[in-house]
Amino acid sequence: MVEARLASRNGDGGKMESELKAQQELGKIEQQLERLRALPGQGDDVRSQIEQLHERIHSLQAQVAAHFTSWQKAELARNPQRPFMLEYVDRIFTHWSEVHGDRSFADDHAMVCGMARFHGQEVVVIGHQKGRDTKQNVLRNWGMTNPEGYRKALRVMKIAEKFRRPVFTFVDTVGAYPGLSAEERGQAEAIARNLREMARLQVPIITTITGEGGSGGALAIAVADRVLMMENAIYSVISPESCAAIMWRDASKKELAAQALRITATDLQEFGCIDGIVPEPEGGAHTDHDAAAALLDAVLQKHLAELTKMAIPELVAARYNKFRNMAQFLRVE
């Protein structure tokens, strides 16, 4: 009965696939129009027609995106062409200087930390980093952080606290690395320590879920004064495939699980688990990295301006109360 209801909401797999293919084809057509626009010797009439076609493509992309299901949003969040953390850093921040190592075991390349300037203000930037190809993904461990990555992140947060620098974190991971080696080195303890220390860190913290926000691996750098989500990002305690395998013993029912989990930005804002949704370019952030970064930049400026006006004791108390009040669905009169 539950499966039938969710299936009716999601539609069949063929329709979902056709909508994603439509988005891809529209993106290809837009790229061809951009190349055509760059050609020399075009008259005003030709340029006018190209602009009309651009507007029509944007309208069609918006119509397709408006009907995306939770699973389709999950696929967009996992799109390998979405901008990663370092690509946002290149476009939003200046004077980037990376910090390496946890001063205990190793340097985890899945977690990138460093100093930077945000519109002239000294800040600290932390985030998960995936790779574009197999070689990069091996280096970055597919964005899955080991304990030393979380300890490096905490080390840099403490530097930020010492020098009164706001912290920006970027979340994009399927989850913390679940391997035996990570457990032997204290994966759970490293995540738990980050949760505790971030809850009382004496500087403003702004987190943005840019792609996948998976379980404790995401939350370990997401206890923030402002938690934002990109429009097509997802944030969940478990992946739809794993949930389907547990609930129905069938990972192919991932579409049903995605709908039931309520993993989209709209769902989580409704529940009060996040503080804002960052719009993406038509078709998704993967279609235009510069535009996606510009949209995020504007939102980050707004929230940082609000947070820097607050006294530190007030800031920390508000952060604590925000997380304490999450998921309260019953009220006693």
PDB file of N, CA and C in Angstrom, residues 105-150:
ATOM      1  N   PHE A 105      48.362  11.747  12.336  1.00  0.00           N
ATOM      2  CA  PHE A 105      48.498  10.530  11.535  1.00  0.00           C
ATOM      3  C   PHE A 105      48.824  10.809  10.072  1.00  0.00           C
ATOM      4  N   ALA A 106      47.972  11.602   9.389  1.00  0.00           N
ATOM      5  CA  ALA A 106      48.173  11.786   7.951  1.00  0.00           C
ATOM      6  C   ALA A 106      47.398  13.000   7.457  1.00  0.00           C
ATOM      7  N   ASP A 107      47.552  13.274   6.165  1.00  0.00           N
ATOM      8  CA  ASP A 107      46.790  14.328   5.505  1.00  0.00           C
ATOM      9  C   ASP A 107      45.710  13.671   4.654  1.00  0.00           C
ATOM     10  N   ASP A 108      44.456  13.879   5.021  1.00  0.00           N
ATOM     11  CA  ASP A 108      43.329  13.278   4.306  1.00  0.00           C
ATOM     12  C   ASP A 108      42.924  14.202   3.159  1.00  0.00           C
ATOM     13  N   HIS A 109      43.097  13.735   1.913  1.00  0.00           N
ATOM     14  CA  HIS A 109      42.803  14.567   0.748  1.00  0.00           C
ATOM     15  C   HIS A 109      41.308  14.661   0.449  1.00  0.00           C
ATOM     16  N   ALA A 110      40.481  13.873   1.135  1.00  0.00           N
ATOM     17  CA  ALA A 110      39.023  13.996   0.956  1.00  0.00           C
ATOM     18  C   ALA A 110      38.468  15.198   1.704  1.00  0.00           C
ATOM     19  N   MET A 111      39.223  15.702   2.660  1.00  0.00           N
ATOM     20  CA  MET A 111      38.834  16.896   3.422  1.00  0.00           C
ATOM     21  C   MET A 111      39.857  17.984   3.156  1.00  0.00           C
ATOM     22  N   VAL A 112      39.403  19.091   2.581  1.00  0.00           N
ATOM     23  CA  VAL A 112      40.302  20.189   2.233  1.00  0.00           C
ATOM     24  C   VAL A 112      40.032  21.359   3.172  1.00  0.00           C
ATOM     25  N   CYS A 113      41.099  21.917   3.741  1.00  0.00           N
ATOM     26  CA  CYS A 113      40.980  23.023   4.693  1.00  0.00           C
ATOM     27  C   CYS A 113      41.991  24.106   4.334  1.00  0.00           C
ATOM     28  N   GLY A 114      41.643  25.344   4.628  1.00  0.00           N
ATOM     29  CA  GLY A 114      42.601  26.406   4.361  1.00  0.00           C
ATOM     30  C   GLY A 114      42.122  27.776   4.796  1.00  0.00           C
ATOM     31  N   MET A 115      43.029  28.730   4.654  1.00  0.00           N
ATOM     32  CA  MET A 115      42.744  30.137   4.941  1.00  0.00           C
ATOM     33  C   MET A 115      42.401  30.846   3.629  1.00  0.00           C
ATOM     34  N   ALA A 116      41.563  31.858   3.706  1.00  0.00           N
ATOM     35  CA  ALA A 116      41.214  32.622   2.509  1.00  0.00           C
ATOM     36  C   ALA A 116      40.639  33.968   2.924  1.00  0.00           C
ATOM     37  N   ARG A 117      40.305  34.769   1.916  1.00  0.00           N
ATOM     38  CA  ARG A 117      39.603  36.026   2.155  1.00  0.00           C
ATOM     39  C   ARG A 117      38.285  35.997   1.415  1.00  0.00           C
ATOM     40  N   PHE A 118      37.260  36.484   2.100  1.00  0.00           N
ATOM     41  CA  PHE A 118      35.922  36.552   1.522  1.00  0.00           C
ATOM     42  C   PHE A 118      35.519  38.013   1.456  1.00  0.00           C
ATOM     43  N   HIS A 119      35.603  38.587   0.266  1.00  0.00           N
ATOM     44  CA  HIS A 119      35.330  40.016   0.071  1.00  0.00           C
ATOM     45  C   HIS A 119      36.142  40.859   1.051  1.00  0.00           C
ATOM     46  N   GLY A 120      37.414  40.512   1.157  1.00  0.00           N
ATOM     47  CA  GLY A 120      38.348  41.270   1.986  1.00  0.00           C
ATOM     48  C   GLY A 120      38.447  40.822   3.424  1.00  0.00           C
ATOM     49  N   GLN A 121      37.524  39.964   3.877  1.00  0.00           N
ATOM     50  CA  GLN A 121      37.528  39.512   5.272  1.00  0.00           C
ATOM     51  C   GLN A 121      38.261  38.185   5.396  1.00  0.00           C
ATOM     52  N   GLU A 122      39.124  38.080   6.405  1.00  0.00           N
ATOM     53  CA  GLU A 122      39.864  36.845   6.637  1.00  0.00           C
ATOM     54  C   GLU A 122      38.917  35.761   7.144  1.00  0.00           C
ATOM     55  N   VAL A 123      38.923  34.592   6.484  1.00  0.00           N
ATOM     56  CA  VAL A 123      38.026  33.491   6.856  1.00  0.00           C
ATOM     57  C   VAL A 123      38.776  32.165   6.755  1.00  0.00           C
ATOM     58  N   VAL A 124      38.111  31.122   7.229  1.00  0.00           N
ATOM     59  CA  VAL A 124      38.609  29.750   7.095  1.00  0.00           C
ATOM     60  C   VAL A 124      37.592  28.963   6.271  1.00  0.00           C
ATOM     61  N   VAL A 125      38.087  28.134   5.374  1.00  0.00           N
ATOM     62  CA  VAL A 125      37.221  27.354   4.490  1.00  0.00           C
ATOM     63  C   VAL A 125      37.558  25.869   4.642  1.00  0.00           C
ATOM     64  N   ILE A 126      36.515  25.060   4.807  1.00  0.00           N
ATOM     65  CA  ILE A 126      36.664  23.615   5.019  1.00  0.00           C
ATOM     66  C   ILE A 126      35.626  22.902   4.179  1.00  0.00           C
ATOM     67  N   GLY A 127      35.993  21.762   3.581  1.00  0.00           N
ATOM     68  CA  GLY A 127      34.983  21.035   2.824  1.00  0.00           C
ATOM     69  C   GLY A 127      35.447  19.712   2.259  1.00  0.00           C
ATOM     70  N   HIS A 128      34.471  18.894   1.886  1.00  0.00           N
ATOM     71  CA  HIS A 128      34.755  17.631   1.205  1.00  0.00           C
ATOM     72  C   HIS A 128      35.131  17.916  -0.246  1.00  0.00           C
ATOM     73  N   GLN A 129      36.032  17.116  -0.776  1.00  0.00           N
ATOM     74  CA  GLN A 129      36.444  17.263  -2.162  1.00  0.00           C
ATOM     75  C   GLN A 129      36.426  15.911  -2.864  1.00  0.00           C
ATOM     76  N   LYS A 130      35.682  15.840  -3.975  1.00  0.00           N
ATOM     77  CA  LYS A 130      35.668  14.645  -4.811  1.00  0.00           C
ATOM     78  C   LYS A 130      36.593  14.854  -6.006  1.00  0.00           C
ATOM     79  N   GLY A 131      36.715  13.836  -6.851  1.00  0.00           N
ATOM     80  CA  GLY A 131      37.564  13.935  -8.031  1.00  0.00           C
ATOM     81  C   GLY A 131      36.758  13.872  -9.309  1.00  0.00           C
ATOM     82  N   ARG A 132      37.343  14.374 -10.394  1.00  0.00           N
ATOM     83  CA  ARG A 132      36.679  14.371 -11.698  1.00  0.00           C
ATOM     84  C   ARG A 132      36.896  13.071 -12.464  1.00  0.00           C
ATOM     85  N   ASP A 133      37.978  12.359 -12.172  1.00  0.00           N
ATOM     86  CA  ASP A 133      38.249  11.101 -12.862  1.00  0.00           C
ATOM     87  C   ASP A 133      38.685  10.070 -11.829  1.00  0.00           C
ATOM     88  N   THR A 134      38.975   8.857 -12.304  1.00  0.00           N
ATOM     89  CA  THR A 134      39.301   7.771 -11.381  1.00  0.00           C
ATOM     90  C   THR A 134      40.555   8.075 -10.582  1.00  0.00           C
ATOM     91  N   LYS A 135      41.576   8.621 -11.239  1.00  0.00           N
ATOM     92  CA  LYS A 135      42.822   8.926 -10.535  1.00  0.00           C
ATOM     93  C   LYS A 135      42.587   9.924  -9.414  1.00  0.00           C
ATOM     94  N   GLN A 136      41.833  10.986  -9.693  1.00  0.00           N
ATOM     95  CA  GLN A 136      41.541  11.982  -8.671  1.00  0.00           C
ATOM     96  C   GLN A 136      40.673  11.401  -7.567  1.00  0.00           C
ATOM     97  N   ASN A 137      39.713  10.554  -7.946  1.00  0.00           N
ATOM     98  CA  ASN A 137      38.826   9.971  -6.934  1.00  0.00           C
ATOM     99  C   ASN A 137      39.572   9.017  -6.005  1.00  0.00           C
ATOM    100  N   VAL A 138      40.563   8.333  -6.528  1.00  0.00           N
ATOM    101  CA  VAL A 138      41.389   7.482  -5.663  1.00  0.00           C
ATOM    102  C   VAL A 138      42.136   8.351  -4.655  1.00  0.00           C
ATOM    103  N   LEU A 139      42.697   9.462  -5.135  1.00  0.00           N
ATOM    104  CA  LEU A 139      43.395  10.377  -4.236  1.00  0.00           C
ATOM    105  C   LEU A 139      42.441  10.943  -3.189  1.00  0.00           C
ATOM    106  N   ARG A 140      41.243  11.332  -3.623  1.00  0.00           N
ATOM    107  CA  ARG A 140      40.265  11.961  -2.723  1.00  0.00           C
ATOM    108  C   ARG A 140      39.382  10.949  -2.003  1.00  0.00           C
ATOM    109  N   ASN A 141      39.598   9.665  -2.247  1.00  0.00           N
ATOM    110  CA  ASN A 141      38.802   8.597  -1.625  1.00  0.00           C
ATOM    111  C   ASN A 141      37.311   8.800  -1.883  1.00  0.00           C
ATOM    112  N   TRP A 142      36.989   9.267  -3.106  1.00  0.00           N
ATOM    113  CA  TRP A 142      35.603   9.497  -3.524  1.00  0.00           C
ATOM    114  C   TRP A 142      34.861  10.438  -2.565  1.00  0.00           C
ATOM    115  N   GLY A 143      35.588  11.331  -1.934  1.00  0.00           N
ATOM    116  CA  GLY A 143      34.965  12.297  -1.035  1.00  0.00           C
ATOM    117  C   GLY A 143      34.580  11.739   0.319  1.00  0.00           C
ATOM    118  N   MET A 144      35.015  10.519   0.633  1.00  0.00           N
ATOM    119  CA  MET A 144      34.691   9.905   1.928  1.00  0.00           C
ATOM    120  C   MET A 144      35.856  10.119   2.887  1.00  0.00           C
ATOM    121  N   THR A 145      35.591  10.820   3.972  1.00  0.00           N
ATOM    122  CA  THR A 145      36.650  11.264   4.879  1.00  0.00           C
ATOM    123  C   THR A 145      37.008  10.222   5.920  1.00  0.00           C
ATOM    124  N   ASN A 146      38.298  10.121   6.200  1.00  0.00           N
ATOM    125  CA  ASN A 146      38.812   9.282   7.278  1.00  0.00           C
ATOM    126  C   ASN A 146      38.885  10.100   8.570  1.00  0.00           C
ATOM    127  N   PRO A 147      39.166   9.471   9.711  1.00  0.00           N
ATOM    128  CA  PRO A 147      39.229  10.220  10.978  1.00  0.00           C
ATOM    129  C   PRO A 147      40.221  11.376  10.943  1.00  0.00           C
ATOM    130  N   GLU A 148      41.360  11.174  10.267  1.00  0.00           N
ATOM    131  CA  GLU A 148      42.354  12.248  10.209  1.00  0.00           C
ATOM    132  C   GLU A 148      41.837  13.466   9.452  1.00  0.00           C
ATOM    133  N   GLY A 149      40.878  13.257   8.541  1.00  0.00           N
ATOM    134  CA  GLY A 149      40.274  14.383   7.836  1.00  0.00           C
ATOM    135  C   GLY A 149      39.431  15.233   8.769  1.00  0.00           C
ATOM    136  N   TYR A 150      38.653  14.586   9.617  1.00  0.00           N
ATOM    137  CA  TYR A 150      37.821  15.322  10.577  1.00  0.00           C
ATOM    138  C   TYR A 150      38.689  15.983  11.643  1.00  0.00           C
TER     139      TYR A 150
END
